[in-house]
Amino acid sequence: MIVQDIKMPFTPIRTWPQYVAAAVGTLSALILGTHLSWPSTALPMLQSPLSIIPISSTEGSWIVSVITLSACAGAIPTGVIANAVGPKRTLQIMAIPLLVSWYLIAFSKYLWVIYLARLLAGVGVGSTCVAAPMYVTDIAEVRVRGLLGTFFQLQITIGFLIGYTFGVLIESFQILALVSSVFPIIFLVAFYFMPESPTFLLSKNRIHEARMALQFLRGHGHEIENELSTRKEELNEIASNQCKFSDLYRCQATMKAMIIALGLMFFQQFSGINAILFYAGTIFKDASGSLSSGCCTVIIGTVQVLATLMAATLIERLGRKILLLISGWIMAVCLITIGVYFHLAILDYDVTSFAFVPLVCTAVYIVAFSVGFGPIPWMIAGDIFSTKVKGLACSISTTFNWTLAFTVTKLFIPLRDEIGIGFTFIIFGVVCVLAFLFTLTYIPETKGKSLGEVQILLAGGKGIQQHLVTQKASFKV
């Protein structure tokens, strides 16, 4: 893909519309965070003796995990839908199941209704994970694209914090759902006034609308014709280089990139992050510390937001690989420490003097994840694939990631009941050690390298001249 760096003088009027559009568009990610965090506070309510829908631990594990299962189904067709109706319209459509699911929970009297609500929410969650970053990338100019790209993960963490906080203040899972339904409404109203992706409008030959959208985003009076021409050239190039599935394994560089992307997705999920975030309330309740489980989850949610803000700076300063190494090692230490704590507690050792361990280690673990294995696997996936295969490869990686998320969240409670929560955390810790070793031996540093340089690095220096020819278009990024 040929992307020209358009030199333009910096003026606030040119950048603030992009910030506003990205912030409003990623409100969909905030909604996603409230849905994913809901079980952390709702499960103790549902498992209470006074619950109107009493559930077992197995039923609770399905409530948590079924959303990740349907997220896979939601993610798969989103690229096609977005190309047909646009990223903006896709996000608006997918906000509807995210809204309806809250009302189903709010007025439910049966467990199957909650299952249905979580399935509906999952479709919206999976689709949002594809469409929201696509929208932000399309509206942003090159200089602010990286910063605006962090909005998605930040909004998810804010959604988690809101969900945890409401869970402390509200004692009914139904009222909690009803209050949470406000956010999809706010999103739908605010997003109505934002422009559609200029690239999508160009792809449909809606030139006048594309020009108006880009003019809004860049500022009235700013010259946009060069950028419009560049985007049109990119679309023509993509149309002439359609990707086939065989392209993923016929090239050595692409094959290695697939192994790296899928490997990082595996270690991201099997580090236990979603099990910890989804079951945070249950975990801290088991810890029996001096602070309530609700207060602990709010602290963790706050730490996650602050760590995500910090990550945006560190990633560009230190590079991807070193942060993955630091992240993997610290997560391993924290998880194994928590595992040992819980195991000693189960063996009736007096651990009251160390009741702070689960909270402190979980907070440090969240920081380590947020600056490493949280955002970087997605960034590396964007760095290592050529333009021709990027769409297909990233769709496969996203689907694989959600499949793993379902596996981890579904198995957490049965595994905890079978071998104990201590050994469960130790297993997650061992996986993080393996993640450290995988990063050390297999992951290239992509910071500061062009796509062409990364492709040659992945090819191992073999057939560079041929690779230069086949990847010529990818070099000019």
CSV table of C-alpha atoms in Angstrom, one decimal:
chain,number,residue,atom,x,y,z
A,1,MET,CA,0.0,0.0,0.0
A,2,ILE,CA,1.4,3.4,-0.9
A,3,VAL,CA,0.7,5.9,1.8
A,4,GLN,CA,2.1,9.4,1.2
A,5,ASP,CA,3.1,11.5,4.2
A,6,ILE,CA,1.2,14.7,3.5
A,7,LYS,CA,3.1,17.6,5.0
A,8,MET,CA,0.6,20.0,6.5
A,9,PRO,CA,1.0,22.7,9.1
A,10,PHE,CA,-0.3,21.8,12.5
A,11,THR,CA,-3.4,23.7,13.5
A,12,PRO,CA,-5.8,22.7,16.3
A,13,ILE,CA,-8.8,23.1,14.0
A,14,ARG,CA,-7.4,20.3,11.8
A,15,THR,CA,-6.8,17.8,14.6
A,16,TRP,CA,-9.6,18.3,17.2
A,17,PRO,CA,-12.3,16.9,14.9
A,18,GLN,CA,-10.3,13.7,14.6
A,19,TYR,CA,-10.0,13.4,18.3
A,20,VAL,CA,-13.7,14.0,18.8
A,21,ALA,CA,-14.7,11.5,16.1
A,22,ALA,CA,-12.3,8.9,17.5
A,23,ALA,CA,-13.5,9.4,21.1
A,24,VAL,CA,-17.1,9.1,20.1
A,25,GLY,CA,-16.5,6.2,17.8
A,26,THR,CA,-14.7,4.3,20.5
A,27,LEU,CA,-17.5,4.8,23.0
A,28,SER,CA,-18.5,1.5,21.4
A,29,ALA,CA,-15.5,0.0,23.1
A,30,LEU,CA,-16.6,1.5,26.5
A,31,ILE,CA,-19.9,-0.3,26.0
A,32,LEU,CA,-17.9,-3.5,25.3
A,33,GLY,CA,-16.0,-3.0,28.6
A,34,THR,CA,-19.2,-2.7,30.6
A,35,HIS,CA,-20.5,-5.9,29.1
A,36,LEU,CA,-17.3,-7.8,29.7
A,37,SER,CA,-17.0,-6.6,33.3
A,38,TRP,CA,-20.7,-7.2,34.2
A,39,PRO,CA,-20.2,-10.8,35.4
A,40,SER,CA,-17.5,-9.8,37.9
A,41,THR,CA,-20.1,-8.0,40.0
A,42,ALA,CA,-23.3,-9.7,38.8
A,43,LEU,CA,-22.2,-13.3,39.5
A,44,PRO,CA,-22.0,-12.8,43.3
A,45,MET,CA,-25.6,-11.3,43.1
A,46,LEU,CA,-26.9,-14.2,41.1
A,47,GLN,CA,-25.2,-16.8,43.4
A,48,SER,CA,-26.7,-15.1,46.5
A,49,PRO,CA,-29.3,-17.2,48.4
A,50,LEU,CA,-31.7,-14.2,47.8
A,51,SER,CA,-31.2,-14.3,44.0
A,52,ILE,CA,-34.4,-14.4,41.9
A,53,ILE,CA,-32.4,-16.5,39.4
A,54,PRO,CA,-30.1,-18.8,41.6
A,55,ILE,CA,-27.3,-20.3,39.6
A,56,SER,CA,-24.5,-22.8,40.1
A,57,SER,CA,-20.8,-22.2,39.4
A,58,THR,CA,-21.1,-24.1,36.1
A,59,GLU,CA,-24.0,-21.9,35.0
A,60,GLY,CA,-22.0,-18.9,36.1
A,61,SER,CA,-19.1,-20.0,33.9
A,62,TRP,CA,-21.5,-20.2,30.9
A,63,ILE,CA,-22.8,-16.7,31.6
A,64,VAL,CA,-19.2,-15.4,31.6
A,65,SER,CA,-17.9,-17.3,28.6
A,66,VAL,CA,-20.8,-17.4,26.2
A,67,ILE,CA,-20.2,-13.8,25.2
A,68,THR,CA,-16.7,-14.7,24.0
A,69,LEU,CA,-18.1,-17.6,22.0
A,70,SER,CA,-20.6,-15.4,20.1
A,71,ALA,CA,-17.9,-12.7,19.7
A,72,CYS,CA,-16.2,-15.1,17.3
A,73,ALA,CA,-19.3,-15.2,15.2
A,74,GLY,CA,-19.6,-11.4,15.4
A,75,ALA,CA,-16.0,-10.8,14.3
A,76,ILE,CA,-16.0,-13.1,11.2
A,77,PRO,CA,-18.4,-11.2,8.9
A,78,THR,CA,-17.7,-7.7,10.2
A,79,GLY,CA,-15.1,-6.9,7.5
A,80,VAL,CA,-17.5,-7.8,4.8
A,81,ILE,CA,-20.3,-5.8,6.4
A,82,ALA,CA,-18.1,-2.8,6.9
A,83,ASN,CA,-17.0,-2.8,3.3
A,84,ALA,CA,-20.7,-3.0,2.3
A,85,VAL,CA,-22.3,-0.4,4.6
A,86,GLY,CA,-19.3,1.4,6.1
A,87,PRO,CA,-17.6,1.2,9.5
A,88,LYS,CA,-19.8,3.9,11.0
A,89,ARG,CA,-23.1,2.3,10.0
A,90,THR,CA,-21.7,-1.1,11.1
A,91,LEU,CA,-21.0,0.3,14.6
A,92,GLN,CA,-24.4,1.8,14.8
A,93,ILE,CA,-26.1,-1.5,13.8
A,94,MET,CA,-24.0,-3.5,16.3
A,95,ALA,CA,-24.9,-1.1,19.1
A,96,ILE,CA,-28.5,-2.4,18.9
A,97,PRO,CA,-27.7,-6.0,20.2
A,98,LEU,CA,-25.5,-4.4,22.8
A,99,LEU,CA,-28.5,-2.3,23.9
A,100,VAL,CA,-31.1,-5.0,23.7
A,101,SER,CA,-29.0,-7.4,25.7
A,102,TRP,CA,-29.1,-5.0,28.7
A,103,TYR,CA,-32.9,-4.8,28.6
A,104,LEU,CA,-33.2,-8.6,28.4
A,105,ILE,CA,-31.1,-8.9,31.5
A,106,ALA,CA,-32.9,-6.1,33.3
A,107,PHE,CA,-36.3,-7.7,32.8
A,108,SER,CA,-35.3,-11.4,32.9
A,109,LYS,CA,-36.7,-13.9,35.3
A,110,TYR,CA,-35.1,-17.0,33.7
A,111,LEU,CA,-31.6,-18.1,33.2
A,112,TRP,CA,-32.0,-18.8,29.5
A,113,VAL,CA,-32.9,-15.2,28.9
A,114,ILE,CA,-29.6,-14.1,30.4
A,115,TYR,CA,-27.8,-16.6,28.2
A,116,LEU,CA,-29.6,-15.1,25.2
A,117,ALA,CA,-28.7,-11.6,26.3
A,118,ARG,CA,-25.0,-12.6,26.6
A,119,LEU,CA,-25.0,-14.2,23.2
A,120,LEU,CA,-26.5,-11.1,21.6
A,121,ALA,CA,-23.9,-8.9,23.4
A,122,GLY,CA,-21.1,-11.1,22.1
A,123,VAL,CA,-22.1,-10.5,18.5
A,124,GLY,CA,-21.9,-6.8,19.1
A,125,VAL,CA,-18.6,-7.2,21.1
A,126,GLY,CA,-16.9,-9.2,18.3
A,127,SER,CA,-18.0,-6.8,15.6
A,128,THR,CA,-17.0,-3.7,17.6
A,129,CYS,CA,-13.5,-5.1,18.0
A,130,VAL,CA,-13.1,-5.1,14.2
A,131,ALA,CA,-15.2,-2.1,13.1
A,132,ALA,CA,-14.1,0.5,15.7
A,133,PRO,CA,-10.3,0.3,15.0
A,134,MET,CA,-11.1,0.3,11.3
A,135,TYR,CA,-13.1,3.5,11.7
A,136,VAL,CA,-10.4,5.2,13.8
A,137,THR,CA,-7.7,4.3,11.3
A,138,ASP,CA,-9.8,5.6,8.3
A,139,ILE,CA,-10.5,9.0,9.8
A,140,ALA,CA,-7.0,9.7,11.2
A,141,GLU,CA,-4.2,11.4,9.5
A,142,VAL,CA,-0.8,9.7,9.6
A,143,ARG,CA,0.7,11.9,12.4
A,144,VAL,CA,-2.0,11.2,15.0
A,145,ARG,CA,-3.0,7.7,13.9
A,146,GLY,CA,-0.9,6.0,16.5
A,147,LEU,CA,-2.3,8.1,19.4
A,148,LEU,CA,-5.9,7.8,18.2
A,149,GLY,CA,-5.3,4.1,17.9
A,150,THR,CA,-4.9,3.9,21.7
A,151,PHE,CA,-8.4,5.2,22.3
A,152,PHE,CA,-10.0,1.8,21.7
A,153,GLN,CA,-8.1,0.0,24.4
A,154,LEU,CA,-8.4,3.0,26.8
A,155,GLN,CA,-12.2,3.1,26.3
A,156,ILE,CA,-12.4,-0.6,27.1
A,157,THR,CA,-10.6,-0.1,30.4
A,158,ILE,CA,-12.8,2.8,31.2
A,159,GLY,CA,-15.8,0.6,30.5
A,160,PHE,CA,-14.4,-2.0,32.9
A,161,LEU,CA,-13.9,0.7,35.6
A,162,ILE,CA,-17.5,1.9,35.2
A,163,GLY,CA,-18.8,-1.6,35.4
A,164,TYR,CA,-16.8,-2.3,38.5
A,165,THR,CA,-17.8,1.0,40.1
A,166,PHE,CA,-21.5,0.5,39.4
A,167,GLY,CA,-21.3,-3.0,40.8
A,168,VAL,CA,-20.2,-1.6,44.1
A,169,LEU,CA,-23.0,1.0,44.2
A,170,ILE,CA,-25.8,-1.1,42.9
A,171,GLU,CA,-26.9,-4.3,44.6
A,172,SER,CA,-29.3,-5.7,41.9
A,173,PHE,CA,-27.9,-7.2,38.7
A,174,GLN,CA,-31.1,-6.1,36.9
A,175,ILE,CA,-30.8,-2.5,37.9
A,176,LEU,CA,-27.1,-2.7,37.1
A,177,ALA,CA,-28.0,-3.8,33.5
A,178,LEU,CA,-30.7,-1.0,33.3
A,179,VAL,CA,-28.2,1.7,34.3
A,180,SER,CA,-25.6,0.3,31.9
A,181,SER,CA,-28.1,0.5,29.0
A,182,VAL,CA,-27.6,4.3,29.1
A,183,PHE,CA,-24.2,4.1,27.3
A,184,PRO,CA,-25.4,2.5,24.1
A,185,ILE,CA,-28.0,5.2,23.8
A,186,ILE,CA,-25.4,8.0,24.4
A,187,PHE,CA,-23.2,6.4,21.8
A,188,LEU,CA,-26.0,6.1,19.1
A,189,VAL,CA,-27.0,9.8,19.7
A,190,ALA,CA,-23.5,11.2,19.7
A,191,PHE,CA,-22.2,9.0,16.8
A,192,TYR,CA,-25.0,10.1,14.5
A,193,PHE,CA,-23.3,13.5,14.1
A,194,MET,CA,-19.9,12.0,13.2
A,195,PRO,CA,-18.8,11.5,9.6
A,196,GLU,CA,-18.5,8.2,7.8
A,197,SER,CA,-15.1,6.9,6.8
A,198,PRO,CA,-13.8,8.9,3.8
A,199,THR,CA,-12.2,5.8,2.4
A,200,PHE,CA,-15.4,3.8,2.4
A,201,LEU,CA,-17.3,6.7,0.7
A,202,LEU,CA,-14.6,6.8,-2.0
A,203,SER,CA,-14.9,3.0,-2.5
A,204,LYS,CA,-18.6,3.6,-3.3
A,205,ASN,CA,-17.8,6.5,-5.6
A,206,ARG,CA,-19.6,8.9,-3.3
A,207,ILE,CA,-17.0,11.5,-4.0
A,208,HIS,CA,-18.8,14.6,-2.8
A,209,GLU,CA,-19.7,12.9,0.6
A,210,ALA,CA,-16.0,11.8,1.0
A,211,ARG,CA,-14.8,15.3,0.3
A,212,MET,CA,-17.2,16.7,2.9
A,213,ALA,CA,-16.2,14.1,5.5
A,214,LEU,CA,-12.5,14.7,5.0
A,215,GLN,CA,-13.0,18.4,5.1
A,216,PHE,CA,-14.8,18.1,8.5
A,217,LEU,CA,-12.0,15.9,9.8
A,218,ARG,CA,-9.1,18.1,8.5
A,219,GLY,CA,-10.7,21.5,9.1
A,220,HIS,CA,-12.5,23.9,6.8
A,221,GLY,CA,-10.2,25.7,4.5
A,222,HIS,CA,-7.6,23.0,4.6
A,223,GLU,CA,-6.5,21.5,1.2
A,224,ILE,CA,-7.6,17.9,1.0
A,225,GLU,CA,-7.5,17.0,-2.7
A,226,ASN,CA,-4.0,15.3,-2.4
A,227,GLU,CA,-5.2,13.1,0.4
A,228,LEU,CA,-8.4,12.2,-1.5
A,229,SER,CA,-6.2,11.2,-4.6
A,230,THR,CA,-3.9,9.1,-2.4
A,231,ARG,CA,-6.8,7.3,-0.8
A,232,LYS,CA,-8.3,6.6,-4.3
A,233,GLU,CA,-4.9,5.2,-5.5
A,234,GLU,CA,-4.8,2.9,-2.4
A,235,LEU,CA,-8.3,1.6,-3.2
A,236,ASN,CA,-7.3,0.8,-6.8
A,237,GLU,CA,-4.2,-1.0,-5.6
A,238,ILE,CA,-6.1,-3.1,-3.1
A,239,ALA,CA,-8.7,-4.0,-5.8
A,240,SER,CA,-6.0,-5.2,-8.1
A,241,ASN,CA,-4.3,-7.4,-5.4
A,242,GLN,CA,-7.1,-9.5,-4.0
A,243,CYS,CA,-5.8,-12.0,-1.3
A,244,LYS,CA,-6.3,-15.7,-1.4
A,245,PHE,CA,-6.1,-18.1,1.5
A,246,SER,CA,-3.1,-19.8,-0.1
A,247,ASP,CA,-1.1,-16.5,0.2
A,248,LEU,CA,-0.9,-17.0,3.9
A,249,TYR,CA,1.4,-20.0,3.6
A,250,ARG,CA,3.1,-19.7,0.2
A,251,CYS,CA,5.5,-17.0,1.4
A,252,GLN,CA,8.0,-17.7,4.1
A,253,ALA,CA,7.7,-14.2,5.6
A,254,THR,CA,3.9,-14.4,5.8
A,255,MET,CA,4.0,-17.9,7.2
A,256,LYS,CA,6.3,-16.8,10.0
A,257,ALA,CA,4.2,-13.7,10.6
A,258,MET,CA,1.1,-16.0,11.0
A,259,ILE,CA,3.0,-18.1,13.6
A,260,ILE,CA,4.0,-14.9,15.5
A,261,ALA,CA,0.5,-13.4,15.4
A,262,LEU,CA,-1.3,-16.6,16.5
A,263,GLY,CA,1.4,-17.3,19.1
A,264,LEU,CA,1.1,-13.9,20.7
A,265,MET,CA,-2.7,-14.2,20.7
A,266,PHE,CA,-2.4,-17.6,22.4
A,267,PHE,CA,-0.1,-16.2,25.1
A,268,GLN,CA,-2.2,-13.1,25.6
A,269,GLN,CA,-5.3,-15.1,26.4
A,270,PHE,CA,-3.7,-17.9,28.3
A,271,SER,CA,-2.0,-15.4,30.6
A,272,GLY,CA,-5.4,-15.5,32.2
A,273,ILE,CA,-6.3,-11.9,31.7
A,274,ASN,CA,-10.0,-12.4,30.9
A,275,ALA,CA,-10.5,-15.0,33.6
A,276,ILE,CA,-9.0,-12.4,36.1
A,277,LEU,CA,-11.0,-9.4,34.8
A,278,PHE,CA,-14.3,-11.3,34.4
A,279,TYR,CA,-14.1,-13.1,37.7
A,280,ALA,CA,-12.4,-10.3,39.7
A,281,GLY,CA,-15.2,-10.1,42.2
A,282,THR,CA,-15.1,-13.8,42.9
A,283,ILE,CA,-11.3,-14.0,43.1
A,284,PHE,CA,-11.1,-11.2,45.7
A,285,LYS,CA,-14.0,-12.7,47.6
A,286,ASP,CA,-12.0,-15.9,47.9
A,287,ALA,CA,-9.0,-13.9,49.0
A,288,SER,CA,-10.8,-12.7,52.2
A,289,GLY,CA,-8.7,-9.6,52.6
A,290,SER,CA,-9.6,-6.6,54.7
A,291,LEU,CA,-11.0,-4.7,51.7
A,292,SER,CA,-14.3,-5.8,50.2
A,293,SER,CA,-14.2,-7.6,46.8
A,294,GLY,CA,-16.1,-4.6,45.3
A,295,CYS,CA,-13.4,-2.1,46.4
A,296,CYS,CA,-10.7,-4.4,45.1
A,297,THR,CA,-12.3,-4.6,41.7
A,298,VAL,CA,-12.6,-0.8,41.5
A,299,ILE,CA,-8.9,-0.4,42.4
A,300,ILE,CA,-8.0,-2.9,39.7
A,301,GLY,CA,-10.2,-1.0,37.2
A,302,THR,CA,-8.5,2.3,38.1
A,303,VAL,CA,-5.0,0.7,37.8
A,304,GLN,CA,-5.9,-0.7,34.4
A,305,VAL,CA,-7.0,2.7,33.0
A,306,LEU,CA,-3.8,4.4,34.3
A,307,ALA,CA,-1.6,1.6,33.0
A,308,THR,CA,-3.2,1.9,29.5
A,309,LEU,CA,-2.5,5.6,29.5
A,310,MET,CA,1.1,4.9,30.4
A,311,ALA,CA,1.4,2.2,27.8
A,312,ALA,CA,0.9,4.6,24.9
A,313,THR,CA,4.2,6.4,25.8
A,314,LEU,CA,6.3,3.4,26.7
A,315,ILE,CA,5.5,1.5,23.5
A,316,GLU,CA,7.1,4.2,21.3
A,317,ARG,CA,10.0,4.8,23.6
A,318,LEU,CA,11.1,1.3,24.5
A,319,GLY,CA,9.9,-0.8,21.6
A,320,ARG,CA,7.6,-3.8,21.3
A,321,LYS,CA,9.9,-6.7,22.1
A,322,ILE,CA,11.5,-5.4,25.3
A,323,LEU,CA,8.1,-4.5,26.7
A,324,LEU,CA,6.8,-8.0,25.8
A,325,LEU,CA,9.7,-9.5,27.7
A,326,ILE,CA,9.2,-7.3,30.7
A,327,SER,CA,5.5,-7.9,30.6
A,328,GLY,CA,5.8,-11.7,30.4
A,329,TRP,CA,8.3,-12.0,33.2
A,330,ILE,CA,6.4,-9.7,35.7
A,331,MET,CA,3.1,-11.4,34.9
A,332,ALA,CA,4.6,-14.8,35.6
A,333,VAL,CA,6.0,-13.7,39.0
A,334,CYS,CA,2.7,-12.1,40.0
A,335,LEU,CA,0.5,-15.1,39.0
A,336,ILE,CA,2.8,-17.7,40.6
A,337,THR,CA,2.9,-15.6,43.8
A,338,ILE,CA,-0.9,-15.4,43.9
A,339,GLY,CA,-1.1,-19.1,43.2
A,340,VAL,CA,1.2,-19.9,46.1
A,341,TYR,CA,-0.9,-17.6,48.4
A,342,PHE,CA,-4.2,-19.3,47.5
A,343,HIS,CA,-2.6,-22.8,47.8
A,344,LEU,CA,-1.2,-22.1,51.3
A,345,ALA,CA,-4.6,-20.7,52.3
A,346,ILE,CA,-6.3,-23.9,51.1
A,347,LEU,CA,-3.8,-25.9,53.2
A,348,ASP,CA,-5.0,-23.9,56.3
A,349,TYR,CA,-1.8,-21.9,56.7
A,350,ASP,CA,-2.3,-18.6,58.4
A,351,VAL,CA,-1.9,-16.1,55.5
A,352,THR,CA,-3.8,-13.2,57.2
A,353,SER,CA,-0.6,-11.2,57.4
A,354,PHE,CA,-0.3,-11.5,53.6
A,355,ALA,CA,-3.9,-10.7,52.7
A,356,PHE,CA,-2.6,-7.8,50.6
A,357,VAL,CA,-0.9,-10.2,48.2
A,358,PRO,CA,-3.8,-10.9,45.8
A,359,LEU,CA,-4.7,-7.2,45.4
A,360,VAL,CA,-1.1,-6.0,45.0
A,361,CYS,CA,0.0,-8.8,42.7
A,362,THR,CA,-3.1,-8.5,40.6
A,363,ALA,CA,-2.6,-4.7,40.3
A,364,VAL,CA,1.0,-5.2,39.2
A,365,TYR,CA,-0.1,-8.0,36.8
A,366,ILE,CA,-2.6,-5.6,35.2
A,367,VAL,CA,0.0,-2.9,34.8
A,368,ALA,CA,2.4,-5.4,33.2
A,369,PHE,CA,-0.3,-6.8,30.9
A,370,SER,CA,-1.4,-3.3,29.9
A,371,VAL,CA,2.0,-2.2,28.7
A,372,GLY,CA,2.9,-5.5,27.0
A,373,PHE,CA,0.8,-8.5,26.2
A,374,GLY,CA,-2.4,-6.4,26.2
A,375,PRO,CA,-1.9,-3.9,23.3
A,376,ILE,CA,1.3,-5.1,21.6
A,377,PRO,CA,0.1,-8.4,20.0
A,378,TRP,CA,-2.4,-6.3,18.1
A,379,MET,CA,0.2,-3.8,17.1
A,380,ILE,CA,2.6,-6.5,15.9
A,381,ALA,CA,-0.1,-8.1,13.9
A,382,GLY,CA,-0.5,-4.8,12.1
A,383,ASP,CA,3.2,-4.4,11.7
A,384,ILE,CA,4.2,-7.8,10.2
A,385,PHE,CA,1.7,-8.6,7.5
A,386,SER,CA,2.0,-7.3,4.0
A,387,THR,CA,-0.8,-5.1,2.7
A,388,LYS,CA,-2.2,-7.9,0.5
A,389,VAL,CA,-2.8,-10.4,3.3
A,390,LYS,CA,-3.3,-8.1,6.2
A,391,GLY,CA,-7.1,-8.1,6.2
A,392,LEU,CA,-7.4,-11.9,6.0
A,393,ALA,CA,-4.6,-12.5,8.5
A,394,CYS,CA,-6.0,-10.1,11.1
A,395,SER,CA,-9.5,-11.5,10.8
A,396,ILE,CA,-8.1,-15.0,11.4
A,397,SER,CA,-6.0,-13.7,14.4
A,398,THR,CA,-9.1,-11.9,15.9
A,399,THR,CA,-11.3,-15.0,15.6
A,400,PHE,CA,-8.5,-17.1,17.1
A,401,ASN,CA,-8.2,-14.7,20.0
A,402,TRP,CA,-11.9,-14.8,20.8
A,403,THR,CA,-11.9,-18.6,20.6
A,404,LEU,CA,-9.1,-18.7,23.1
A,405,ALA,CA,-10.9,-16.2,25.3
A,406,PHE,CA,-14.0,-18.5,25.4
A,407,THR,CA,-11.8,-21.4,26.3
A,408,VAL,CA,-10.0,-19.7,29.1
A,409,THR,CA,-13.2,-18.1,30.7
A,410,LYS,CA,-15.2,-21.3,30.3
A,411,LEU,CA,-12.5,-23.5,31.9
A,412,PHE,CA,-11.5,-21.2,34.7
A,413,ILE,CA,-14.3,-22.2,37.2
A,414,PRO,CA,-14.2,-25.9,36.4
A,415,LEU,CA,-10.4,-25.9,36.7
A,416,ARG,CA,-10.6,-23.9,39.9
A,417,ASP,CA,-13.1,-26.4,41.4
A,418,GLU,CA,-11.0,-29.4,40.2
A,419,ILE,CA,-7.4,-28.5,41.1
A,420,GLY,CA,-7.9,-25.4,43.3
A,421,ILE,CA,-7.5,-21.7,42.5
A,422,GLY,CA,-3.9,-21.8,43.6
A,423,PHE,CA,-2.8,-24.3,41.0
A,424,THR,CA,-4.9,-22.6,38.4
A,425,PHE,CA,-3.0,-19.3,38.8
A,426,ILE,CA,0.3,-21.2,38.8
A,427,ILE,CA,-0.6,-22.7,35.4
A,428,PHE,CA,-1.3,-19.2,34.1
A,429,GLY,CA,2.1,-18.2,35.5
A,430,VAL,CA,3.9,-21.0,33.7
A,431,VAL,CA,2.2,-20.0,30.5
A,432,CYS,CA,3.7,-16.5,31.0
A,433,VAL,CA,7.1,-18.0,31.4
A,434,LEU,CA,6.6,-19.7,28.0
A,435,ALA,CA,5.4,-16.4,26.6
A,436,PHE,CA,8.7,-14.8,27.7
A,437,LEU,CA,10.8,-17.5,26.0
A,438,PHE,CA,8.7,-17.3,22.8
A,439,THR,CA,9.2,-13.6,22.7
A,440,LEU,CA,12.9,-13.9,23.4
A,441,THR,CA,13.6,-16.4,20.6
A,442,TYR,CA,11.0,-15.7,18.0
A,443,ILE,CA,9.6,-12.1,18.0
A,444,PRO,CA,11.4,-9.5,15.9
A,445,GLU,CA,11.5,-5.8,17.0
A,446,THR,CA,9.3,-3.9,14.6
A,447,LYS,CA,9.7,-0.4,16.1
A,448,GLY,CA,11.1,2.1,13.6
A,449,LYS,CA,11.1,-0.4,10.7
A,450,SER,CA,9.1,-0.1,7.5
A,451,LEU,CA,6.8,-2.8,6.4
A,452,GLY,CA,9.3,-3.8,3.7
A,453,GLU,CA,12.2,-4.1,6.3
A,454,VAL,CA,10.0,-6.2,8.5
A,455,GLN,CA,9.1,-8.5,5.6
A,456,ILE,CA,12.8,-9.1,4.7
A,457,LEU,CA,13.6,-9.7,8.4
A,458,LEU,CA,10.9,-12.3,8.6
A,459,ALA,CA,12.1,-13.9,5.3
A,460,GLY,CA,15.5,-14.4,7.0
A,461,GLY,CA,17.4,-12.5,4.4
A,462,LYS,CA,16.8,-15.2,1.8
A,463,GLY,CA,15.7,-14.3,-1.7
A,464,ILE,CA,15.7,-10.6,-0.8
A,465,GLN,CA,15.8,-9.5,-4.4
A,466,GLN,CA,12.7,-11.5,-5.3
A,467,HIS,CA,11.1,-10.4,-2.1
A,468,LEU,CA,11.7,-6.7,-3.1
A,469,VAL,CA,9.8,-7.3,-6.3
A,470,THR,CA,6.9,-9.1,-4.8
A,471,GLN,CA,6.5,-6.7,-1.9
A,472,LYS,CA,7.3,-3.5,-3.8
A,473,ALA,CA,4.0,-1.8,-3.0
A,474,SER,CA,4.4,-2.6,0.7
A,475,PHE,CA,7.7,-0.7,1.0
A,476,LYS,CA,6.2,2.7,0.5
A,477,VAL,CA,4.4,2.9,3.9
